[in-house]
mmCIF file of C-alpha atoms in Angstrom:
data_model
loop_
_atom_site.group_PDB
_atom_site.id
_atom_site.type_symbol
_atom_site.label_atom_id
_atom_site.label_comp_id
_atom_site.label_asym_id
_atom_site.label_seq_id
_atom_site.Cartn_x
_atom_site.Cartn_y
_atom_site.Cartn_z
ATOM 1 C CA UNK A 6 12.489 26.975 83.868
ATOM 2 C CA UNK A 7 15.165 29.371 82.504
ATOM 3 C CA UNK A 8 16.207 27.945 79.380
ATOM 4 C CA UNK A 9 19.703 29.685 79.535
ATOM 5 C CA UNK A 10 20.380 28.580 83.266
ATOM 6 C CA UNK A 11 18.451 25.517 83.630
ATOM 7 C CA UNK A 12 17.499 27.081 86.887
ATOM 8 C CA UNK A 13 13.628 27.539 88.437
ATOM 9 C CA UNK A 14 10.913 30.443 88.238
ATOM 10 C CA UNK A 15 11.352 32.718 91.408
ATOM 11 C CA UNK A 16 10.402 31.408 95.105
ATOM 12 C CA UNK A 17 6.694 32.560 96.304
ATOM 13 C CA UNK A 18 8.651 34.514 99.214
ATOM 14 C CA UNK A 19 10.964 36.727 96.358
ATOM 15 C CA UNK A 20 9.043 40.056 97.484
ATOM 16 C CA UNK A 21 8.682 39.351 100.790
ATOM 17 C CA UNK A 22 12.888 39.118 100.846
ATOM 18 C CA UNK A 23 13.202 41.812 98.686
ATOM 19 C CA UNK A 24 11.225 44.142 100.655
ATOM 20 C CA UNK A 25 13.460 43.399 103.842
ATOM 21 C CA UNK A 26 16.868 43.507 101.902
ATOM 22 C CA UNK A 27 15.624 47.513 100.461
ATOM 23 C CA UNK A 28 15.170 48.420 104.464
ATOM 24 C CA UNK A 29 17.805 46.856 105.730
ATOM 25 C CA UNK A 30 20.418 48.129 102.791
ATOM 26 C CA UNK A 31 18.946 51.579 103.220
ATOM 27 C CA UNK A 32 19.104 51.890 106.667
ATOM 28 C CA UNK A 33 22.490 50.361 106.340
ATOM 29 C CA UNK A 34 23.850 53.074 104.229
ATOM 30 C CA UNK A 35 22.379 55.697 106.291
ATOM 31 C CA UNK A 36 23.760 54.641 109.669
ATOM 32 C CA UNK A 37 27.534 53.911 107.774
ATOM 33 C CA UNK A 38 27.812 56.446 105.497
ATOM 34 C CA UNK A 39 30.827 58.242 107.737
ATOM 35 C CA UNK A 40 32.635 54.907 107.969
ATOM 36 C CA UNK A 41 31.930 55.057 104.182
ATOM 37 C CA UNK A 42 33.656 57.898 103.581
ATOM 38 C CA UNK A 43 36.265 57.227 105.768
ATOM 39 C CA UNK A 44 37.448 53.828 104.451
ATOM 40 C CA UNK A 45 37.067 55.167 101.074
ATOM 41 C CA UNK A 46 40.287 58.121 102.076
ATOM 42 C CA UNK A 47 41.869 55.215 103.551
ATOM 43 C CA UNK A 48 42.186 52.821 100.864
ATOM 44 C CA UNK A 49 43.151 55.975 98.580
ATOM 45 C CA UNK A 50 45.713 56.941 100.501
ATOM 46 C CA UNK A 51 47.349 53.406 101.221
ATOM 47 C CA UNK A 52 46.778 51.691 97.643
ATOM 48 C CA UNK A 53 45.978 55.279 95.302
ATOM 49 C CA UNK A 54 42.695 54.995 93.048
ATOM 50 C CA UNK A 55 40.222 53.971 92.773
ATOM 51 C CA UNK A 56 38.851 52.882 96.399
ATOM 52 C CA UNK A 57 36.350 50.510 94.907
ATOM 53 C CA UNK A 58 36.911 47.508 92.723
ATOM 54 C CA UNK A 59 34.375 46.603 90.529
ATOM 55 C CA UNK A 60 34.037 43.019 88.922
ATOM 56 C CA UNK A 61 31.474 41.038 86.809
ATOM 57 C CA UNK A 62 29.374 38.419 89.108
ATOM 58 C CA UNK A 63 26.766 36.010 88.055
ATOM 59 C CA UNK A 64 23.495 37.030 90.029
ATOM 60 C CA UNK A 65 20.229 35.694 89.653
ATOM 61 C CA UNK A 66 19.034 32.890 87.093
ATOM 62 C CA UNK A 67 23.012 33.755 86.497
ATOM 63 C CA UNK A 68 22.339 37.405 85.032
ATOM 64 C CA UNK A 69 25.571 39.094 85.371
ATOM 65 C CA UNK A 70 25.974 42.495 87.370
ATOM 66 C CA UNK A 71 28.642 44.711 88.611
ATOM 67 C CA UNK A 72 29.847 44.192 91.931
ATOM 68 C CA UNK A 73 31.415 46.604 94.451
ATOM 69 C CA UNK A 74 33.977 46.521 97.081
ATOM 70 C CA UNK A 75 36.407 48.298 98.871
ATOM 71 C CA UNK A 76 39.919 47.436 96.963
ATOM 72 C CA UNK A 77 42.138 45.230 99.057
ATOM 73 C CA UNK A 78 45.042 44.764 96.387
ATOM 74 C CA UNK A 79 47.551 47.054 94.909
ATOM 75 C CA UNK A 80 48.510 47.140 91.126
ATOM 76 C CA UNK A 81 51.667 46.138 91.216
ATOM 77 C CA UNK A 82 53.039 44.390 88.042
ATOM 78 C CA UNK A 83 56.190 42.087 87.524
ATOM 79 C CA UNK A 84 58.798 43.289 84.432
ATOM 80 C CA UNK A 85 56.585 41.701 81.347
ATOM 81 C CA UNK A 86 53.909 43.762 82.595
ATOM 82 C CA UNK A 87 51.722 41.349 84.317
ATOM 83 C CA UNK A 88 50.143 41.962 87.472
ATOM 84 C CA UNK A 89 51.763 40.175 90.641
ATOM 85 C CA UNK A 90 49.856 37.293 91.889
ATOM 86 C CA UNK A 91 46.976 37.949 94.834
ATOM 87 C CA UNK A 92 49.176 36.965 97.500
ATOM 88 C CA UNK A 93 52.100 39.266 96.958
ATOM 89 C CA UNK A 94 48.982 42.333 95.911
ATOM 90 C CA UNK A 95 47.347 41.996 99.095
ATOM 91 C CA UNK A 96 47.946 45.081 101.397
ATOM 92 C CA UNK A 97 48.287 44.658 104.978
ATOM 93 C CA UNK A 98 45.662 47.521 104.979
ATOM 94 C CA UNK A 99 43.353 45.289 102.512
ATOM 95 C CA UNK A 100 44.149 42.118 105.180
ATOM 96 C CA UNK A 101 42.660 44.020 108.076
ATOM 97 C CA UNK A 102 39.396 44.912 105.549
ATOM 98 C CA UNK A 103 38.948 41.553 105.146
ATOM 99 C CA UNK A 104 39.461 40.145 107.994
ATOM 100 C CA UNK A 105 36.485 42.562 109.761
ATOM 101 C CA UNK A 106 34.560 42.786 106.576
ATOM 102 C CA UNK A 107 34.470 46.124 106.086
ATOM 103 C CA UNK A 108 35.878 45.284 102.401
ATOM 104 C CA UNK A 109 32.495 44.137 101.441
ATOM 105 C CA UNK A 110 30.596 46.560 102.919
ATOM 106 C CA UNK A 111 29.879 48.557 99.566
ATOM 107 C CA UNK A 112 27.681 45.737 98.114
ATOM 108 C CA UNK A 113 24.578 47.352 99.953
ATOM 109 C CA UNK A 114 24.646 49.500 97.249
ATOM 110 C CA UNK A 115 24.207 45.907 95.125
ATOM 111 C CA UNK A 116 21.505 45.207 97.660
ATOM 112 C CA UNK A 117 19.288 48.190 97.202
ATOM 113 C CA UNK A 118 19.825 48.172 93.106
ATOM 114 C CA UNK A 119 18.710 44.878 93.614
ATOM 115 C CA UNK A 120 21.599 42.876 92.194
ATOM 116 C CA UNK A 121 21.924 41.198 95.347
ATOM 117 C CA UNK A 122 20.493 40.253 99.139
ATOM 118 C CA UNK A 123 21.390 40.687 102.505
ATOM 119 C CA UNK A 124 21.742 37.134 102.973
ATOM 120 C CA UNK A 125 22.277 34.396 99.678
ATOM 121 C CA UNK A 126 25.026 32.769 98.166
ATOM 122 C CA UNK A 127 27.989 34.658 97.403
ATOM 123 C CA UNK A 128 27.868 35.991 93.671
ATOM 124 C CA UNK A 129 30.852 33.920 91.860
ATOM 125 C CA UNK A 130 32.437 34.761 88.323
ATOM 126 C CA UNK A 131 30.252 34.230 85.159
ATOM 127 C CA UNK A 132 32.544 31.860 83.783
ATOM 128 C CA UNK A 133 31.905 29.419 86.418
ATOM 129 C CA UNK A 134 28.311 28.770 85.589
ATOM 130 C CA UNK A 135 28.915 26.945 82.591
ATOM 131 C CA UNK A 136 30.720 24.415 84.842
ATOM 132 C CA UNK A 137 27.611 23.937 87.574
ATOM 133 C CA UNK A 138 26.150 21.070 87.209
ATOM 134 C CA UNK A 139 22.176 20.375 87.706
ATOM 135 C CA UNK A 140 22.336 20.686 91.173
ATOM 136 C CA UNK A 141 24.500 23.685 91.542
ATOM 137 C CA UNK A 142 22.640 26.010 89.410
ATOM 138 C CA UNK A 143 19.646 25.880 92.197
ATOM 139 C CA UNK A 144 21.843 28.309 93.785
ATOM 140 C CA UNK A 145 21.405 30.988 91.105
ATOM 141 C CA UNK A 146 17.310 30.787 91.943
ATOM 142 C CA UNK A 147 17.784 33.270 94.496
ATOM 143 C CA UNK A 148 19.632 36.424 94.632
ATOM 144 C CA UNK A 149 23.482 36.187 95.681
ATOM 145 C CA UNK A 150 23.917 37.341 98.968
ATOM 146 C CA UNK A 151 26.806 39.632 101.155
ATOM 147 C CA UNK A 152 26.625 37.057 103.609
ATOM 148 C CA UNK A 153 25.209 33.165 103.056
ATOM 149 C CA UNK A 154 24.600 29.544 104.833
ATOM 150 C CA UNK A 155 28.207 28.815 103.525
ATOM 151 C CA UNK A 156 29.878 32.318 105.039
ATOM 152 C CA UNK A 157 28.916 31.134 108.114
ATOM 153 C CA UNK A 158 29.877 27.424 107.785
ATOM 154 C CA UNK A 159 33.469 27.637 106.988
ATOM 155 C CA UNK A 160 33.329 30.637 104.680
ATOM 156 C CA UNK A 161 36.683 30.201 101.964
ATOM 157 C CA UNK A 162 38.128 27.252 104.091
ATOM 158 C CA UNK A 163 35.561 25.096 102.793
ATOM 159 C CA UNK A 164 36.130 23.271 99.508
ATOM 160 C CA UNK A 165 33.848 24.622 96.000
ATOM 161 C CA UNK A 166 31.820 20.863 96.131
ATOM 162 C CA UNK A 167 30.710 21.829 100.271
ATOM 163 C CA UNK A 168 29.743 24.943 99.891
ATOM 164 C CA UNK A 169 28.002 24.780 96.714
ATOM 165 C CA UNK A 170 26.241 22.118 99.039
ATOM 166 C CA UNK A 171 25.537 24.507 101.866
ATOM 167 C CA UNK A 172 24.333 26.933 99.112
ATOM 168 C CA UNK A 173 21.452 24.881 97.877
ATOM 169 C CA UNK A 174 20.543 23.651 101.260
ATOM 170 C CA UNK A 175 19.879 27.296 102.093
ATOM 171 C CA UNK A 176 17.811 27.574 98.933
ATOM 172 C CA UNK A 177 15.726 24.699 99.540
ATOM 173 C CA UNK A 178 15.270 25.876 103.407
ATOM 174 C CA UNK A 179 15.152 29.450 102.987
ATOM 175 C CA UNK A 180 12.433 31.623 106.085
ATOM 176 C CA UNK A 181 12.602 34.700 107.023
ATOM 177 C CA UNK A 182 14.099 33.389 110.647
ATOM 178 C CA UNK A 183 16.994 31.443 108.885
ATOM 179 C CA UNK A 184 17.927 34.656 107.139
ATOM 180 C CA UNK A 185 18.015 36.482 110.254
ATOM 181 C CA UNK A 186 19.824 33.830 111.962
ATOM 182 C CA UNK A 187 22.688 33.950 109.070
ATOM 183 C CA UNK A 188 22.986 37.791 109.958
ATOM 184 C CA UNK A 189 23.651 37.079 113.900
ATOM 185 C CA UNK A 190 26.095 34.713 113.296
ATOM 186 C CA UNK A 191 28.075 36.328 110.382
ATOM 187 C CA UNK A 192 28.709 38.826 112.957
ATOM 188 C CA UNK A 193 29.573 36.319 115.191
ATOM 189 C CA UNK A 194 32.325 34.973 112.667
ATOM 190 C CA UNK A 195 33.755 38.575 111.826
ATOM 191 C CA UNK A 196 34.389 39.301 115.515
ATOM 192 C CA UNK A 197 35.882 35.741 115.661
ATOM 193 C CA UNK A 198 37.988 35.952 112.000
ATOM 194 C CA UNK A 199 37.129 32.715 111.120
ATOM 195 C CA UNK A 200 37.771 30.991 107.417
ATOM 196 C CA UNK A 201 39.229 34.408 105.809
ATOM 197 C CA UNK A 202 40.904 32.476 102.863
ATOM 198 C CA UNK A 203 41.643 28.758 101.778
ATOM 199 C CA UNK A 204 44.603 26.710 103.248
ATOM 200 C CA UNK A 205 47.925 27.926 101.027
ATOM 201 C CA UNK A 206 45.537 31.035 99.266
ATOM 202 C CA UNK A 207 45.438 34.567 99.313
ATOM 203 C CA UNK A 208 41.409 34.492 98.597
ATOM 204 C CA UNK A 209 39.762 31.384 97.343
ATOM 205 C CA UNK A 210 41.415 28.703 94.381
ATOM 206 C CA UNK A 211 39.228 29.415 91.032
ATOM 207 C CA UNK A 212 36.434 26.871 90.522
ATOM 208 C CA UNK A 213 37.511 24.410 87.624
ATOM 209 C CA UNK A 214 34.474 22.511 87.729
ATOM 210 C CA UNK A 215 32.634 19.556 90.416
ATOM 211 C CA UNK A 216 34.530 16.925 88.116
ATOM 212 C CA UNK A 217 37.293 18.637 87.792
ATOM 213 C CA UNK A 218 38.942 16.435 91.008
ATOM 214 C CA UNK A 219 37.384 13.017 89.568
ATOM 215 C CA UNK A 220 39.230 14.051 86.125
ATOM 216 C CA UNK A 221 42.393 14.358 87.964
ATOM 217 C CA UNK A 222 41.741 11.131 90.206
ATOM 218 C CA UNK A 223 40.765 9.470 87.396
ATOM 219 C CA UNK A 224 44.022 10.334 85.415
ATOM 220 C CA UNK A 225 46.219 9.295 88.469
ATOM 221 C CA UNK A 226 44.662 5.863 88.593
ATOM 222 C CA UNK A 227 45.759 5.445 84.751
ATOM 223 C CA UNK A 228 49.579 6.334 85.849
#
């Protein structure tokens, strides 16, 4: 047990998932490398530098990494200084990234540096993991994933509590076939543009904790 985490020793099939996620990320850059490049002018062009964004992620036994992406949002600041919320950032150029993907796309380079998997739970901010509780920080036994059980089960239009649900489930149930069956349908769910952001959000509502909503029921019923 990781004292830090409070999460498990890694699975007896680690390698064996490790081994696929170096093929499949290689061959993965290999066979994109000209889309690569070419979303990389794009995003240059339409939103200036940089073309990636880079953020800190918890990743396994909730070690933090750097993540990569193609940037969806502009830099555009309101008079005090501050930058504009997500909504009014995103780009109709960063829109059509996520809504096929391709935004994510640079986290195979995460995959073969082995800060991430093909196929896991998405990696979340670090300041969230304080606010897991027991059964949430299973998730961070595995590495996080570009794709997961929860991407293809509603994705951001699922609530935190469900898919930190879905998350474990995969944990617990992880083969090699469910893995594979994860990939086949996330393509499934790009080509259909399913659960792209949360009901009223640009992206996803930050987590505040599971009893965050119990706290706030909780206060209502005093009212």
């Amino acid at each position: 047990m990781n004292e830090a985490t409070g999460v498990g020793p890694e699975p007896p099939w680690f390698w064996l998932k490790r081994l696929f996620d170096v093929l499949g990320a290689v061959g993965g850059l290999t066979v994109l490398s000209p889309l690569f490049l070419l979303l990389a002018v794009l995003v240059r062009r339409r939103m200036g530098p940089p073309a990636l964004f880079r953020q800190r992620r918890a990743g396994l036994l909730g070690k933090p990494f750097m993540l990569y992406k193609f940037r969806t949002m502009n830099d555009e600041r309101d008079e005090r200084g501050e930058l504009l919320p997500d909504g009014e950032r995103l780009t109709e150029f960063g829109k059509f990234l996520r809504r096929t993907s391709l935004d994510e796309l640079p986290q195979l380079w995460n995959v073969l540096k082995g800060d991430m998997s093909l196929v896991g739970p998405r990696p979340l901010l670090p300041d969230y993991v304080p606010l897991y509780d027991g059964t949430q920080r299973r998730r961070l036994n595995v590495r996080p994933g570009i794709t997961g059980w929860a991407q293809i089960n509603g994705r951001n239009a699922i609530g935190w509590d469900e898919k930190f649900a879905l998350d474990v489930w995969y944990v617990e149930h992880y083969s090699f076939g469910l893995d594979i069956r994860i990939l086949l349908l996330t393509l499934v769910k790009i080509l259909k543009r399913e659960g792209i952001s949360a009901a009223g959000e640009a992206t996803m509502p930050r987590f505040k904790g599971s009893n965050a909503k119990k706290d706030k029921d909780n206060e209502e019923e005093k009212k």
